[in-house]
């Protein structure tokens, strides 16, 4: 299905509310909106907001794209070393999620991990969470952060964001670079 699908699918075990069985079919049109094939550094995607009556559109040269670099983190107080990784996403849009690799035995990880945020559009904020990878059990949350929409677009962001974990008083900072490919186009 990675190339999409168009056709009719027979539904199993349907009935019209009586003892009599009814044959039912569903017409489907499936178009890929995100590809997991090829080099992730060069894979591009553009998605219009479906929740507001939009439609899927790929290859729109004029749609702004958001590029995020998760540079690193530092400054949190934990006992011993951790195996940190970071998750970044647009809240409520799971297809936008990116994950850094795990850095083993560090309190000051450097990921320098750059990806395009799929399903992002102007007006969306970004949510970040840093976790300690615990093999064989649930990963520990080290901190969360949010970057408000007005700090992202149409301006670039390059700096530190405070990490907070409610109730545990852990603090640290996440170092992030965020740029839209349209940043500065109006100034040319």
PDB file of N, CA and C in Angstrom, residues 9-97:
ATOM      1  N   UNK A   9     -13.490  -2.733  -1.443  1.00  0.00           N
ATOM      2  CA  UNK A   9     -13.152  -3.749  -0.457  1.00  0.00           C
ATOM      3  C   UNK A   9     -14.442  -4.311   0.103  1.00  0.00           C
ATOM      4  N   UNK A  10     -14.542  -5.646   0.131  1.00  0.00           N
ATOM      5  CA  UNK A  10     -15.733  -6.299   0.675  1.00  0.00           C
ATOM      6  C   UNK A  10     -15.612  -6.351   2.196  1.00  0.00           C
ATOM      7  N   UNK A  11     -16.641  -5.909   2.891  1.00  0.00           N
ATOM      8  CA  UNK A  11     -16.674  -5.944   4.341  1.00  0.00           C
ATOM      9  C   UNK A  11     -17.201  -7.297   4.797  1.00  0.00           C
ATOM     10  N   UNK A  12     -16.579  -7.871   5.801  1.00  0.00           N
ATOM     11  CA  UNK A  12     -16.997  -9.149   6.343  1.00  0.00           C
ATOM     12  C   UNK A  12     -17.914  -8.952   7.539  1.00  0.00           C
ATOM     13  N   UNK A  13     -18.759  -9.912   7.787  1.00  0.00           N
ATOM     14  CA  UNK A  13     -19.618  -9.945   8.968  1.00  0.00           C
ATOM     15  C   UNK A  13     -20.470  -8.695   9.116  1.00  0.00           C
ATOM     16  N   UNK A  14     -21.164  -8.315   8.067  1.00  0.00           N
ATOM     17  CA  UNK A  14     -22.097  -7.188   8.146  1.00  0.00           C
ATOM     18  C   UNK A  14     -23.513  -7.727   8.071  1.00  0.00           C
ATOM     19  N   UNK A  15     -24.431  -6.994   8.653  1.00  0.00           N
ATOM     20  CA  UNK A  15     -25.841  -7.389   8.551  1.00  0.00           C
ATOM     21  C   UNK A  15     -26.687  -6.140   8.543  1.00  0.00           C
ATOM     22  N   UNK A  16     -27.861  -6.271   8.025  1.00  0.00           N
ATOM     23  CA  UNK A  16     -28.782  -5.140   7.946  1.00  0.00           C
ATOM     24  C   UNK A  16     -29.694  -5.060   9.154  1.00  0.00           C
ATOM     25  N   UNK A  17     -29.340  -5.664  10.268  1.00  0.00           N
ATOM     26  CA  UNK A  17     -30.156  -5.604  11.472  1.00  0.00           C
ATOM     27  C   UNK A  17     -31.155  -6.740  11.570  1.00  0.00           C
ATOM     28  N   UNK A  18     -31.129  -7.660  10.621  1.00  0.00           N
ATOM     29  CA  UNK A  18     -32.015  -8.820  10.648  1.00  0.00           C
ATOM     30  C   UNK A  18     -31.156 -10.074  10.652  1.00  0.00           C
ATOM     31  N   UNK A  19     -31.778 -11.208  10.680  1.00  0.00           N
ATOM     32  CA  UNK A  19     -31.040 -12.469  10.648  1.00  0.00           C
ATOM     33  C   UNK A  19     -30.406 -12.684   9.283  1.00  0.00           C
ATOM     34  N   UNK A  20     -30.840 -11.921   8.308  1.00  0.00           N
ATOM     35  CA  UNK A  20     -30.335 -12.075   6.953  1.00  0.00           C
ATOM     36  C   UNK A  20     -28.981 -11.364   6.806  1.00  0.00           C
ATOM     37  N   UNK A  21     -28.041 -11.998   6.159  1.00  0.00           N
ATOM     38  CA  UNK A  21     -26.728 -11.407   5.928  1.00  0.00           C
ATOM     39  C   UNK A  21     -26.790 -10.464   4.724  1.00  0.00           C
ATOM     40  N   UNK A  22     -26.076  -9.360   4.794  1.00  0.00           N
ATOM     41  CA  UNK A  22     -26.050  -8.368   3.726  1.00  0.00           C
ATOM     42  C   UNK A  22     -24.620  -8.228   3.240  1.00  0.00           C
ATOM     43  N   UNK A  23     -24.413  -8.257   1.930  1.00  0.00           N
ATOM     44  CA  UNK A  23     -23.086  -8.018   1.379  1.00  0.00           C
ATOM     45  C   UNK A  23     -22.851  -6.516   1.325  1.00  0.00           C
ATOM     46  N   UNK A  24     -21.732  -6.086   1.914  1.00  0.00           N
ATOM     47  CA  UNK A  24     -21.412  -4.659   1.948  1.00  0.00           C
ATOM     48  C   UNK A  24     -20.024  -4.435   1.385  1.00  0.00           C
ATOM     49  N   UNK A  25     -19.859  -3.303   0.701  1.00  0.00           N
ATOM     50  CA  UNK A  25     -18.585  -2.957   0.097  1.00  0.00           C
ATOM     51  C   UNK A  25     -18.229  -1.522   0.475  1.00  0.00           C
ATOM     52  N   UNK A  26     -16.945  -1.263   0.495  1.00  0.00           N
ATOM     53  CA  UNK A  26     -16.449   0.065   0.809  1.00  0.00           C
ATOM     54  C   UNK A  26     -15.515   0.478  -0.320  1.00  0.00           C
ATOM     55  N   UNK A  27     -15.779   1.638  -0.923  1.00  0.00           N
ATOM     56  CA  UNK A  27     -14.877   2.174  -1.935  1.00  0.00           C
ATOM     57  C   UNK A  27     -13.800   2.976  -1.221  1.00  0.00           C
ATOM     58  N   UNK A  28     -12.532   2.656  -1.500  1.00  0.00           N
ATOM     59  CA  UNK A  28     -11.409   3.311  -0.843  1.00  0.00           C
ATOM     60  C   UNK A  28     -10.505   3.999  -1.840  1.00  0.00           C
ATOM     61  N   UNK A  29      -9.999   5.153  -1.444  1.00  0.00           N
ATOM     62  CA  UNK A  29      -8.949   5.850  -2.175  1.00  0.00           C
ATOM     63  C   UNK A  29      -7.894   6.186  -1.142  1.00  0.00           C
ATOM     64  N   UNK A  30      -6.760   5.505  -1.175  1.00  0.00           N
ATOM     65  CA  UNK A  30      -5.688   5.728  -0.204  1.00  0.00           C
ATOM     66  C   UNK A  30      -4.500   6.321  -0.940  1.00  0.00           C
ATOM     67  N   UNK A  31      -4.036   7.468  -0.448  1.00  0.00           N
ATOM     68  CA  UNK A  31      -2.859   8.113  -1.012  1.00  0.00           C
ATOM     69  C   UNK A  31      -1.837   8.284   0.086  1.00  0.00           C
ATOM     70  N   UNK A  32      -0.586   7.910  -0.153  1.00  0.00           N
ATOM     71  CA  UNK A  32       0.424   8.083   0.902  1.00  0.00           C
ATOM     72  C   UNK A  32       0.654   9.567   1.171  1.00  0.00           C
ATOM     73  N   UNK A  33       0.723   9.922   2.456  1.00  0.00           N
ATOM     74  CA  UNK A  33       1.019  11.308   2.807  1.00  0.00           C
ATOM     75  C   UNK A  33       2.391  11.431   3.443  1.00  0.00           C
ATOM     76  N   UNK A  34       3.003  10.320   3.751  1.00  0.00           N
ATOM     77  CA  UNK A  34       4.347  10.342   4.305  1.00  0.00           C
ATOM     78  C   UNK A  34       5.043   9.070   3.860  1.00  0.00           C
ATOM     79  N   UNK A  35       6.246   9.206   3.406  1.00  0.00           N
ATOM     80  CA  UNK A  35       6.975   8.032   2.959  1.00  0.00           C
ATOM     81  C   UNK A  35       8.032   7.654   3.983  1.00  0.00           C
ATOM     82  N   UNK A  36       8.235   6.381   4.172  1.00  0.00           N
ATOM     83  CA  UNK A  36       9.251   5.895   5.092  1.00  0.00           C
ATOM     84  C   UNK A  36      10.380   5.232   4.312  1.00  0.00           C
ATOM     85  N   UNK A  37      10.411   5.439   2.994  1.00  0.00           N
ATOM     86  CA  UNK A  37      11.415   4.841   2.145  1.00  0.00           C
ATOM     87  C   UNK A  37      12.384   5.919   1.697  1.00  0.00           C
ATOM     88  N   UNK A  38      13.587   5.543   1.413  1.00  0.00           N
ATOM     89  CA  UNK A  38      14.575   6.485   0.930  1.00  0.00           C
ATOM     90  C   UNK A  38      15.331   7.150   2.071  1.00  0.00           C
ATOM     91  N   UNK A  39      16.134   8.112   1.724  1.00  0.00           N
ATOM     92  CA  UNK A  39      16.967   8.817   2.687  1.00  0.00           C
ATOM     93  C   UNK A  39      16.120   9.812   3.461  1.00  0.00           C
ATOM     94  N   UNK A  40      15.985   9.640   4.814  1.00  0.00           N
ATOM     95  CA  UNK A  40      15.139  10.545   5.584  1.00  0.00           C
ATOM     96  C   UNK A  40      15.634  11.993   5.593  1.00  0.00           C
ATOM     97  N   UNK A  41      16.912  12.220   5.262  1.00  0.00           N
ATOM     98  CA  UNK A  41      17.423  13.590   5.230  1.00  0.00           C
ATOM     99  C   UNK A  41      16.930  14.349   4.003  1.00  0.00           C
ATOM    100  N   UNK A  42      16.583  13.620   2.947  1.00  0.00           N
ATOM    101  CA  UNK A  42      16.141  14.286   1.725  1.00  0.00           C
ATOM    102  C   UNK A  42      14.670  14.070   1.428  1.00  0.00           C
ATOM    103  N   UNK A  43      13.985  13.238   2.223  1.00  0.00           N
ATOM    104  CA  UNK A  43      12.569  12.987   2.007  1.00  0.00           C
ATOM    105  C   UNK A  43      11.773  14.209   2.440  1.00  0.00           C
ATOM    106  N   UNK A  44      10.914  14.690   1.572  1.00  0.00           N
ATOM    107  CA  UNK A  44      10.100  15.874   1.844  1.00  0.00           C
ATOM    108  C   UNK A  44       8.629  15.494   1.836  1.00  0.00           C
ATOM    109  N   UNK A  45       7.837  16.192   2.605  1.00  0.00           N
ATOM    110  CA  UNK A  45       6.396  15.977   2.554  1.00  0.00           C
ATOM    111  C   UNK A  45       5.681  17.279   2.874  1.00  0.00           C
ATOM    112  N   UNK A  46       4.533  17.451   2.276  1.00  0.00           N
ATOM    113  CA  UNK A  46       3.688  18.601   2.541  1.00  0.00           C
ATOM    114  C   UNK A  46       2.271  18.091   2.727  1.00  0.00           C
ATOM    115  N   UNK A  47       1.629  18.500   3.806  1.00  0.00           N
ATOM    116  CA  UNK A  47       0.279  18.034   4.106  1.00  0.00           C
ATOM    117  C   UNK A  47      -0.572  19.234   4.482  1.00  0.00           C
ATOM    118  N   UNK A  48      -1.725  19.374   3.856  1.00  0.00           N
ATOM    119  CA  UNK A  48      -2.675  20.414   4.227  1.00  0.00           C
ATOM    120  C   UNK A  48      -3.489  19.935   5.412  1.00  0.00           C
ATOM    121  N   UNK A  49      -3.934  20.827   6.269  1.00  0.00           N
ATOM    122  CA  UNK A  49      -4.677  20.485   7.477  1.00  0.00           C
ATOM    123  C   UNK A  49      -6.052  19.929   7.117  1.00  0.00           C
ATOM    124  N   UNK A  50      -6.233  18.625   7.316  1.00  0.00           N
ATOM    125  CA  UNK A  50      -7.493  17.978   6.980  1.00  0.00           C
ATOM    126  C   UNK A  50      -8.596  18.358   7.955  1.00  0.00           C
ATOM    127  N   UNK A  51      -8.228  18.638   9.210  1.00  0.00           N
ATOM    128  CA  UNK A  51      -9.229  18.942  10.235  1.00  0.00           C
ATOM    129  C   UNK A  51      -9.986  20.232   9.949  1.00  0.00           C
ATOM    130  N   UNK A  52      -9.483  21.050   9.050  1.00  0.00           N
ATOM    131  CA  UNK A  52     -10.151  22.301   8.711  1.00  0.00           C
ATOM    132  C   UNK A  52     -10.664  22.291   7.274  1.00  0.00           C
ATOM    133  N   UNK A  53     -11.021  21.096   6.794  1.00  0.00           N
ATOM    134  CA  UNK A  53     -11.594  20.989   5.461  1.00  0.00           C
ATOM    135  C   UNK A  53     -10.584  21.065   4.345  1.00  0.00           C
ATOM    136  N   UNK A  54      -9.301  20.960   4.679  1.00  0.00           N
ATOM    137  CA  UNK A  54      -8.260  20.997   3.659  1.00  0.00           C
ATOM    138  C   UNK A  54      -8.208  19.692   2.899  1.00  0.00           C
ATOM    139  N   UNK A  55      -7.212  19.551   2.113  1.00  0.00           N
ATOM    140  CA  UNK A  55      -7.026  18.346   1.331  1.00  0.00           C
ATOM    141  C   UNK A  55      -5.544  18.042   1.292  1.00  0.00           C
ATOM    142  N   UNK A  56      -5.226  16.806   0.997  1.00  0.00           N
ATOM    143  CA  UNK A  56      -3.828  16.404   0.912  1.00  0.00           C
ATOM    144  C   UNK A  56      -3.249  16.955  -0.381  1.00  0.00           C
ATOM    145  N   UNK A  57      -2.083  17.541  -0.267  1.00  0.00           N
ATOM    146  CA  UNK A  57      -1.435  18.084  -1.450  1.00  0.00           C
ATOM    147  C   UNK A  57       0.056  17.828  -1.321  1.00  0.00           C
ATOM    148  N   UNK A  58       0.624  17.178  -2.274  1.00  0.00           N
ATOM    149  CA  UNK A  58       2.054  16.930  -2.235  1.00  0.00           C
ATOM    150  C   UNK A  58       2.736  17.740  -3.315  1.00  0.00           C
ATOM    151  N   UNK A  59       3.974  18.088  -3.072  1.00  0.00           N
ATOM    152  CA  UNK A  59       4.752  18.783  -4.077  1.00  0.00           C
ATOM    153  C   UNK A  59       4.421  20.254  -4.229  1.00  0.00           C
ATOM    154  N   UNK A  60       3.729  20.867  -3.278  1.00  0.00           N
ATOM    155  CA  UNK A  60       3.414  22.286  -3.342  1.00  0.00           C
ATOM    156  C   UNK A  60       4.688  23.074  -3.045  1.00  0.00           C
ATOM    157  N   UNK A  61       5.254  23.690  -4.080  1.00  0.00           N
ATOM    158  CA  UNK A  61       6.517  24.404  -3.920  1.00  0.00           C
ATOM    159  C   UNK A  61       6.392  25.633  -3.020  1.00  0.00           C
ATOM    160  N   UNK A  62       5.194  26.209  -2.915  1.00  0.00           N
ATOM    161  CA  UNK A  62       5.025  27.430  -2.146  1.00  0.00           C
ATOM    162  C   UNK A  62       4.696  27.193  -0.670  1.00  0.00           C
ATOM    163  N   UNK A  63       4.351  25.968  -0.287  1.00  0.00           N
ATOM    164  CA  UNK A  63       4.009  25.691   1.109  1.00  0.00           C
ATOM    165  C   UNK A  63       5.277  25.744   1.958  1.00  0.00           C
ATOM    166  N   UNK A  64       5.234  26.480   3.088  1.00  0.00           N
ATOM    167  CA  UNK A  64       6.430  26.538   3.937  1.00  0.00           C
ATOM    168  C   UNK A  64       6.697  25.180   4.577  1.00  0.00           C
ATOM    169  N   UNK A  65       7.963  24.868   4.710  1.00  0.00           N
ATOM    170  CA  UNK A  65       8.377  23.631   5.359  1.00  0.00           C
ATOM    171  C   UNK A  65       9.158  23.995   6.610  1.00  0.00           C
ATOM    172  N   UNK A  66       8.986  23.220   7.668  1.00  0.00           N
ATOM    173  CA  UNK A  66       9.659  23.498   8.927  1.00  0.00           C
ATOM    174  C   UNK A  66      10.754  22.470   9.154  1.00  0.00           C
ATOM    175  N   UNK A  67      11.972  22.962   9.342  1.00  0.00           N
ATOM    176  CA  UNK A  67      13.127  22.110   9.585  1.00  0.00           C
ATOM    177  C   UNK A  67      13.564  22.324  11.037  1.00  0.00           C
ATOM    178  N   UNK A  68      13.642  21.222  11.792  1.00  0.00           N
ATOM    179  CA  UNK A  68      14.022  21.285  13.206  1.00  0.00           C
ATOM    180  C   UNK A  68      15.343  20.547  13.392  1.00  0.00           C
ATOM    181  N   UNK A  69      16.258  21.179  14.120  1.00  0.00           N
ATOM    182  CA  UNK A  69      17.491  20.510  14.544  1.00  0.00           C
ATOM    183  C   UNK A  69      17.460  20.417  16.057  1.00  0.00           C
ATOM    184  N   UNK A  70      17.456  19.189  16.559  1.00  0.00           N
ATOM    185  CA  UNK A  70      17.548  18.945  17.994  1.00  0.00           C
ATOM    186  C   UNK A  70      19.037  18.832  18.299  1.00  0.00           C
ATOM    187  N   UNK A  71      19.616  19.943  18.771  1.00  0.00           N
ATOM    188  CA  UNK A  71      21.057  20.046  18.942  1.00  0.00           C
ATOM    189  C   UNK A  71      21.524  19.234  20.139  1.00  0.00           C
ATOM    190  N   UNK A  72      20.902  19.455  21.305  1.00  0.00           N
ATOM    191  CA  UNK A  72      21.315  18.748  22.508  1.00  0.00           C
ATOM    192  C   UNK A  72      20.517  19.208  23.708  1.00  0.00           C
ATOM    193  N   UNK A  73      20.948  18.762  24.878  1.00  0.00           N
ATOM    194  CA  UNK A  73      20.306  19.147  26.135  1.00  0.00           C
ATOM    195  C   UNK A  73      21.372  19.175  27.228  1.00  0.00           C
ATOM    196  N   UNK A  74      21.058  19.921  28.311  1.00  0.00           N
ATOM    197  CA  UNK A  74      22.010  19.982  29.422  1.00  0.00           C
ATOM    198  C   UNK A  74      21.330  20.555  30.655  1.00  0.00           C
ATOM    199  N   UNK A  75      21.977  20.351  31.776  1.00  0.00           N
ATOM    200  CA  UNK A  75      21.583  21.037  32.996  1.00  0.00           C
ATOM    201  C   UNK A  75      20.554  20.369  33.869  1.00  0.00           C
ATOM    202  N   UNK A  76      20.127  19.141  33.619  1.00  0.00           N
ATOM    203  CA  UNK A  76      19.170  18.547  34.534  1.00  0.00           C
ATOM    204  C   UNK A  76      19.900  17.745  35.599  1.00  0.00           C
ATOM    205  N   UNK A  77      19.263  17.638  36.738  1.00  0.00           N
ATOM    206  CA  UNK A  77      19.858  16.945  37.882  1.00  0.00           C
ATOM    207  C   UNK A  77      19.250  15.556  38.010  1.00  0.00           C
ATOM    208  N   UNK A  78      20.032  14.546  37.667  1.00  0.00           N
ATOM    209  CA  UNK A  78      19.598  13.169  37.850  1.00  0.00           C
ATOM    210  C   UNK A  78      20.721  12.419  38.544  1.00  0.00           C
ATOM    211  N   UNK A  79      20.364  11.352  39.196  1.00  0.00           N
ATOM    212  CA  UNK A  79      21.379  10.523  39.849  1.00  0.00           C
ATOM    213  C   UNK A  79      22.042   9.636  38.805  1.00  0.00           C
ATOM    214  N   UNK A  80      23.325   9.752  38.663  1.00  0.00           N
ATOM    215  CA  UNK A  80      24.048   8.918  37.707  1.00  0.00           C
ATOM    216  C   UNK A  80      23.886   9.417  36.285  1.00  0.00           C
ATOM    217  N   UNK A  81      24.279   8.581  35.340  1.00  0.00           N
ATOM    218  CA  UNK A  81      24.189   8.917  33.931  1.00  0.00           C
ATOM    219  C   UNK A  81      22.854   8.459  33.368  1.00  0.00           C
ATOM    220  N   UNK A  82      22.490   8.986  32.218  1.00  0.00           N
ATOM    221  CA  UNK A  82      21.256   8.549  31.564  1.00  0.00           C
ATOM    222  C   UNK A  82      21.553   8.248  30.099  1.00  0.00           C
ATOM    223  N   UNK A  83      20.560   7.687  29.442  1.00  0.00           N
ATOM    224  CA  UNK A  83      20.632   7.379  28.011  1.00  0.00           C
ATOM    225  C   UNK A  83      19.542   8.198  27.322  1.00  0.00           C
ATOM    226  N   UNK A  84      19.773   9.505  27.158  1.00  0.00           N
ATOM    227  CA  UNK A  84      18.704  10.401  26.704  1.00  0.00           C
ATOM    228  C   UNK A  84      18.433  10.363  25.201  1.00  0.00           C
ATOM    229  N   UNK A  85      17.154  10.629  24.900  1.00  0.00           N
ATOM    230  CA  UNK A  85      16.709  10.871  23.530  1.00  0.00           C
ATOM    231  C   UNK A  85      15.589  11.905  23.602  1.00  0.00           C
ATOM    232  N   UNK A  86      15.315  12.552  22.469  1.00  0.00           N
ATOM    233  CA  UNK A  86      14.314  13.616  22.437  1.00  0.00           C
ATOM    234  C   UNK A  86      13.246  13.309  21.396  1.00  0.00           C
ATOM    235  N   UNK A  87      12.003  13.661  21.747  1.00  0.00           N
ATOM    236  CA  UNK A  87      10.856  13.539  20.857  1.00  0.00           C
ATOM    237  C   UNK A  87      10.348  14.954  20.583  1.00  0.00           C
ATOM    238  N   UNK A  88      10.078  15.250  19.326  1.00  0.00           N
ATOM    239  CA  UNK A  88       9.520  16.547  18.936  1.00  0.00           C
ATOM    240  C   UNK A  88       8.303  16.272  18.069  1.00  0.00           C
ATOM    241  N   UNK A  89       7.214  17.041  18.288  1.00  0.00           N
ATOM    242  CA  UNK A  89       6.015  16.871  17.468  1.00  0.00           C
ATOM    243  C   UNK A  89       5.126  18.101  17.552  1.00  0.00           C
ATOM    244  N   UNK A  90       4.229  18.196  16.599  1.00  0.00           N
ATOM    245  CA  UNK A  90       3.155  19.178  16.652  1.00  0.00           C
ATOM    246  C   UNK A  90       2.060  18.541  17.506  1.00  0.00           C
ATOM    247  N   UNK A  91       1.644  19.181  18.600  1.00  0.00           N
ATOM    248  CA  UNK A  91       0.605  18.589  19.450  1.00  0.00           C
ATOM    249  C   UNK A  91      -0.644  18.216  18.646  1.00  0.00           C
ATOM    250  N   UNK A  92      -1.115  16.982  18.855  1.00  0.00           N
ATOM    251  CA  UNK A  92      -2.310  16.501  18.172  1.00  0.00           C
ATOM    252  C   UNK A  92      -2.080  15.982  16.762  1.00  0.00           C
ATOM    253  N   UNK A  93      -0.829  15.965  16.307  1.00  0.00           N
ATOM    254  CA  UNK A  93      -0.508  15.497  14.953  1.00  0.00           C
ATOM    255  C   UNK A  93       0.585  14.428  15.034  1.00  0.00           C
ATOM    256  N   UNK A  94       0.194  13.179  15.261  1.00  0.00           N
ATOM    257  CA  UNK A  94       1.194  12.125  15.466  1.00  0.00           C
ATOM    258  C   UNK A  94       2.122  11.871  14.284  1.00  0.00           C
ATOM    259  N   UNK A  95       1.700  12.199  13.048  1.00  0.00           N
ATOM    260  CA  UNK A  95       2.577  11.993  11.896  1.00  0.00           C
ATOM    261  C   UNK A  95       3.706  13.016  11.850  1.00  0.00           C
ATOM    262  N   UNK A  96       3.653  14.022  12.699  1.00  0.00           N
ATOM    263  CA  UNK A  96       4.706  15.027  12.728  1.00  0.00           C
ATOM    264  C   UNK A  96       5.881  14.606  13.606  1.00  0.00           C
ATOM    265  N   UNK A  97       5.740  13.564  14.368  1.00  0.00           N
ATOM    266  CA  UNK A  97       6.721  13.163  15.398  1.00  0.00           C
ATOM    267  C   UNK A  97       8.066  12.758  14.805  1.00  0.00           C
TER     268      UNK A  97
END
